[in-house]
Tab-separated table of C-alpha atoms and ligand atoms in Angstrom:
chain	number	residue	atom	x	y	z
A	1	MET	CA	0.000	0.000	0.000
A	2	SER	CA	1.526	3.317	-0.946
A	3	LEU	CA	0.830	6.538	0.845
A	4	PHE	CA	2.615	9.869	0.542
A	5	ILE	CA	2.545	12.004	3.677
A	6	THR	CA	4.321	15.332	4.040
A	7	PHE	CA	5.107	17.299	7.198
A	8	GLU	CA	5.114	21.068	7.265
A	9	GLY	CA	5.578	23.694	9.924
A	10	PRO	CA	7.474	26.790	10.973
A	11	GLU	CA	10.911	26.494	12.593
A	12	GLY	CA	11.006	24.348	15.724
A	13	SER	CA	7.578	22.785	15.237
A	14	GLY	CA	8.850	19.279	16.078
A	15	LYS	CA	8.476	17.635	12.668
A	16	THR	CA	11.536	15.434	13.103
A	17	THR	CA	10.259	13.908	16.351
A	18	GLN	CA	6.819	13.257	14.877
A	19	ILE	CA	8.218	11.640	11.747
A	20	ARG	CA	10.317	9.303	13.898
A	21	LEU	CA	7.363	8.341	16.117
A	22	LEU	CA	5.091	7.775	13.126
A	23	ALA	CA	7.696	5.795	11.178
A	24	ASP	CA	8.097	3.483	14.205
A	25	ALA	CA	4.338	3.065	14.617
A	26	LEU	CA	3.801	2.256	10.934
A	27	THR	CA	6.750	-0.143	10.850
A	28	ARG	CA	5.316	-1.965	13.874
A	29	ARG	CA	2.114	-2.409	11.861
A	30	GLY	CA	4.111	-4.198	9.201
A	31	LEU	CA	4.275	-1.376	6.666
A	32	ARG	CA	7.421	-0.490	4.793
A	33	VAL	CA	8.254	3.129	5.540
A	34	LEU	CA	10.643	5.542	3.915
A	35	ALA	CA	11.385	8.770	5.795
A	36	THR	CA	13.204	11.547	3.993
A	37	ARG	CA	13.547	15.320	4.025
A	38	GLU	CA	13.776	18.438	1.886
A	39	PRO	CA	15.993	20.066	0.893
A	40	GLY	CA	18.190	16.969	0.823
A	41	GLY	CA	17.414	13.280	0.770
A	42	THR	CA	19.713	12.613	-2.195
A	43	ARG	CA	23.403	13.245	-2.903
A	44	ILE	CA	22.534	16.064	-5.305
A	45	GLY	CA	19.862	17.394	-2.949
A	46	ASN	CA	22.304	17.501	-0.062
A	47	ALA	CA	24.805	19.474	-2.153
A	48	ILE	CA	22.005	21.938	-2.991
A	49	ARG	CA	21.008	22.027	0.695
A	50	ASP	CA	24.532	23.151	1.640
A	51	LEU	CA	24.343	25.959	-0.923
A	52	LEU	CA	20.917	27.059	0.296
A	53	LEU	CA	21.430	26.997	4.027
A	54	ASP	CA	24.987	28.336	4.318
A	55	SER	CA	24.713	31.499	6.449
A	56	ALA	CA	27.640	32.985	4.475
A	57	HIS	CA	25.484	33.145	1.314
A	58	THR	CA	23.901	36.469	2.207
A	59	GLU	CA	23.855	37.586	-1.467
A	60	MET	CA	21.585	34.743	-2.666
A	61	SER	CA	18.914	36.140	-4.952
A	62	PHE	CA	15.323	35.259	-4.216
A	63	ARG	CA	14.848	33.590	-7.612
A	64	ALA	CA	18.043	31.582	-7.281
A	65	GLU	CA	16.859	30.426	-3.859
A	66	THR	CA	13.472	29.390	-5.236
A	67	LEU	CA	14.969	27.464	-8.156
A	68	LEU	CA	17.482	25.673	-5.940
A	69	PHE	CA	14.705	24.456	-3.634
A	70	GLN	CA	12.790	23.273	-6.703
A	71	ALA	CA	15.866	21.557	-8.172
A	72	ALA	CA	16.438	19.604	-4.941
A	73	ARG	CA	12.730	18.714	-5.015
A	74	ALA	CA	12.821	17.426	-8.611
A	75	GLN	CA	15.767	15.214	-7.706
A	76	ILE	CA	14.168	13.682	-4.601
A	77	VAL	CA	10.872	13.080	-6.420
A	78	ASP	CA	12.554	11.239	-9.302
A	79	GLU	CA	15.262	9.448	-7.357
A	80	VAL	CA	13.529	8.578	-4.073
A	81	ILE	CA	9.824	9.344	-3.684
A	82	ARG	CA	8.288	7.998	-6.905
A	83	PRO	CA	10.288	4.740	-6.852
A	84	ALA	CA	9.379	4.179	-3.170
A	85	LEU	CA	5.678	4.774	-3.837
A	86	ALA	CA	5.827	2.490	-6.863
A	87	ALA	CA	7.321	-0.205	-4.610
A	88	GLY	CA	4.385	0.124	-2.210
A	89	GLN	CA	6.141	2.014	0.563
A	90	VAL	CA	4.696	4.676	2.834
A	91	VAL	CA	6.733	7.829	2.231
A	92	LEU	CA	7.070	10.422	5.000
A	93	CYS	CA	8.706	13.619	3.795
A	94	ASP	CA	9.902	16.420	6.070
A	95	ARG	CA	8.836	19.478	3.979
A	96	TYR	CA	7.695	19.479	0.338
A	97	ALA	CA	6.247	21.888	-2.230
A	98	ASP	CA	4.097	23.693	0.363
A	99	SER	CA	7.299	24.909	2.070
A	100	THR	CA	8.112	26.949	-1.036
A	101	LEU	CA	4.643	28.524	-1.026
A	102	ALA	CA	4.929	29.337	2.689
A	103	TYR	CA	8.559	30.551	2.800
A	104	GLN	CA	9.310	31.944	-0.674
A	105	GLY	CA	5.680	32.926	-1.329
A	106	TYR	CA	4.150	34.231	1.884
A	107	GLY	CA	7.475	34.773	3.728
A	108	HIS	CA	9.096	36.822	0.969
A	109	GLY	CA	5.769	38.344	-0.103
A	110	GLN	CA	5.853	36.943	-3.654
A	111	THR	CA	2.837	35.965	-5.753
A	112	LEU	CA	2.040	32.280	-5.440
A	113	GLU	CA	1.105	31.489	-9.033
A	114	PRO	CA	4.617	31.239	-10.540
A	115	LEU	CA	5.748	29.284	-7.488
A	116	ARG	CA	2.879	26.837	-7.917
A	117	ARG	CA	3.761	26.342	-11.578
A	118	LEU	CA	7.413	25.700	-10.696
A	119	GLY	CA	6.298	23.312	-7.978
A	120	ASP	CA	4.145	21.372	-10.434
A	121	TYR	CA	7.121	21.141	-12.765
A	122	ALA	CA	9.512	20.016	-10.017
A	123	THR	CA	7.144	17.387	-8.615
A	124	ASN	CA	5.780	16.347	-11.995
A	125	GLY	CA	2.356	16.776	-10.438
A	126	LEU	CA	2.959	14.456	-7.461
A	127	THR	CA	0.723	15.717	-4.631
A	128	PRO	CA	0.768	14.290	-1.091
A	129	THR	CA	-2.178	12.191	0.087
A	130	LEU	CA	-2.008	14.011	3.410
A	131	THR	CA	-0.063	17.006	4.702
A	132	ILE	CA	0.430	17.309	8.431
A	133	TYR	CA	0.892	20.884	9.553
A	134	LEU	CA	2.407	21.317	13.000
A	135	ASP	CA	1.368	24.785	14.096
A	136	ILE	CA	3.512	26.615	16.623
A	137	ASP	CA	3.840	30.167	17.861
A	138	VAL	CA	6.798	31.606	15.931
A	139	ARG	CA	8.704	32.861	18.982
A	140	ALA	CA	8.243	29.574	20.810
A	141	GLY	CA	9.384	27.590	17.757
A	142	LEU	CA	12.509	29.670	17.163
A	143	ALA	CA	13.399	29.485	20.877
A	144	ARG	CA	13.011	25.698	20.717
A	145	LYS	CA	15.275	25.546	17.699
A	146	ARG	CA	17.896	27.835	19.279
A	147	ALA	CA	17.997	25.550	22.305
A	148	GLY	CA	18.824	22.619	19.980
A	149	ALA	CA	22.093	21.792	18.216
A	150	ALA	CA	24.000	24.911	17.122
A	151	GLU	CA	24.895	23.445	13.719
A	152	GLU	CA	21.209	23.296	12.842
A	153	TRP	CA	20.997	27.066	12.771
A	154	ASN	CA	20.908	28.206	9.159
A	155	ARG	CA	20.456	31.061	6.703
A	156	MET	CA	16.652	30.770	6.607
A	157	GLU	CA	16.380	31.116	10.365
A	158	ASN	CA	18.315	34.377	10.248
A	159	HIS	CA	15.253	36.091	8.769
A	160	ALA	CA	13.402	38.535	11.000
A	161	LEU	CA	10.578	37.433	13.250
A	162	ALA	CA	8.075	39.139	10.911
A	163	PHE	CA	9.201	36.837	8.077
A	164	HIS	CA	8.519	33.740	10.173
A	165	GLN	CA	5.160	35.158	11.213
A	166	ARG	CA	4.195	35.543	7.543
A	167	VAL	CA	5.320	31.960	6.937
A	168	ARG	CA	3.046	30.712	9.716
A	169	ASP	CA	0.086	32.793	8.507
A	170	GLY	CA	0.770	31.482	5.006
A	171	TYR	CA	0.629	27.883	6.146
A	172	LEU	CA	-2.665	28.508	7.912
A	173	ALA	CA	-4.075	30.067	4.720
A	174	LEU	CA	-2.877	27.142	2.593
A	175	ALA	CA	-4.424	24.641	5.017
A	176	ALA	CA	-7.720	26.544	5.155
A	177	ALA	CA	-7.927	26.543	1.350
A	178	ASP	CA	-7.547	22.748	1.030
A	179	ARG	CA	-8.997	21.133	4.166
A	180	PRO	CA	-9.196	17.561	2.829
A	181	ARG	CA	-5.445	17.338	2.275
A	182	TRP	CA	-4.274	19.132	5.452
A	183	LEU	CA	-4.329	18.030	9.069
A	184	VAL	CA	-3.571	21.003	11.336
A	185	ILE	CA	-2.243	20.110	14.779
A	186	ASP	CA	-1.398	22.377	17.705
A	187	ALA	CA	2.316	21.669	18.144
A	188	ALA	CA	2.497	23.283	21.584
A	189	GLN	CA	1.171	19.988	22.995
A	190	LEU	CA	3.365	17.177	24.282
A	191	ALA	CA	4.975	15.068	21.558
A	192	GLU	CA	3.030	11.942	22.564
A	193	ALA	CA	-0.334	13.762	22.390
A	194	ILE	CA	0.504	15.083	18.928
A	195	HIS	CA	1.555	11.622	17.839
A	196	MET	CA	-1.752	10.088	18.949
A	197	GLN	CA	-3.720	12.639	16.898
A	198	LEU	CA	-1.858	12.218	13.673
A	199	ARG	CA	-1.651	8.485	14.088
A	200	ALA	CA	-5.442	8.249	14.459
A	201	ARG	CA	-5.912	10.081	11.182
A	202	ILE	CA	-3.336	8.007	9.321
A	203	PHE	CA	-4.601	4.686	10.626
A	204	ALA	CA	-8.103	5.685	9.500
A	205	LEU	CA	-6.678	6.539	6.081
A	206	LEU	CA	-4.940	3.166	5.890
A	207	ALA	CA	-8.115	1.315	6.889
A	208	GLY	CA	-10.001	3.154	4.126
A	209	GLU	CA	-7.340	2.245	1.542
A	210	ALA	CA	-7.378	-1.400	2.633
A	211	ASP	CA	-11.188	-1.484	2.224
A	212	ALA	CA	-10.891	0.008	-1.248
A	213	GLU	CA	-8.433	-2.650	-2.420
B	301	TYD	P1	16.031	22.606	8.046
B	301	TYD	O1	17.219	22.649	8.934
B	301	TYD	O2	15.751	21.329	7.304
B	301	TYD	O3	14.781	23.091	8.876
B	301	TYD	P2	13.530	22.347	9.432
B	301	TYD	O4	14.065	21.372	10.437
B	301	TYD	O5	12.720	23.466	10.031
B	301	TYD	O6	12.827	21.695	8.271
B	301	TYD	O7	16.143	23.804	7.031
B	301	TYD	C1	15.317	23.955	5.958
B	301	TYD	C2	15.019	25.439	5.820
B	301	TYD	O8	14.672	25.718	4.472
B	301	TYD	C3	13.851	25.860	6.681
B	301	TYD	O9	14.108	27.126	7.220
B	301	TYD	C4	12.714	25.987	5.685
B	301	TYD	C5	13.413	26.375	4.418
B	301	TYD	N1	12.730	25.976	3.167
B	301	TYD	C6	12.285	26.954	2.293
B	301	TYD	O10	12.449	28.151	2.564
B	301	TYD	N2	11.663	26.594	1.126
B	301	TYD	C7	11.496	25.293	0.771
B	301	TYD	O11	10.925	24.988	-0.302
B	301	TYD	C8	11.972	24.268	1.685
B	301	TYD	C9	11.815	22.819	1.356
B	301	TYD	C10	12.588	24.657	2.860
């Protein structure tokens, strides 16, 4: 059974923890799970990730940034995600095309339409079955991230608080516009409580798919 689930959220929303908990739960149910992340997940994607997130790259143009995210995305879709789905795996991806709409679109205040078209090109039209949005107050999320490993701090996080606020508002707008695909969860809760909520939704989804087969 193949299922494509993406995780989105502002900085420090706890996506990594939730992906780990969910991957374990699905594996225990006998499913084959592939967890990956953007930008990255492939050799080429990781090289692009280094270019994108290096804090020294202060001169990076907005369009170059957008295209690099999309290039890493095209690579992971072709090399990792589509083959895994074709092999019947459940794919959990930490960030996907919605990140570009939230960060480069809402965050940088750019119109969404060209970004959507580029996203369609990069993904070749591959849309997630479900997108889990972990919603967190921007200050709380950044503080959480700062308290974590220093090497995780990157160029995107150097943006002003107002930028991250626009990103969060953007995510909420994207989720409101496409309710069936998005599951919005309050990420201020304890990790285990969050896990139970998203797990309930995904297990229901799996039961529905099994019935349909
Ligand atoms: P990362 O360390 O992976 O952050 P996180 O753990 O929050 O996912 O860094 C990825 C950064 O890149 C993060 O700040 C979000 C940003 N980003 C974009 O701006 N656009 C995109 O399309 C993607 C995929 C990520």
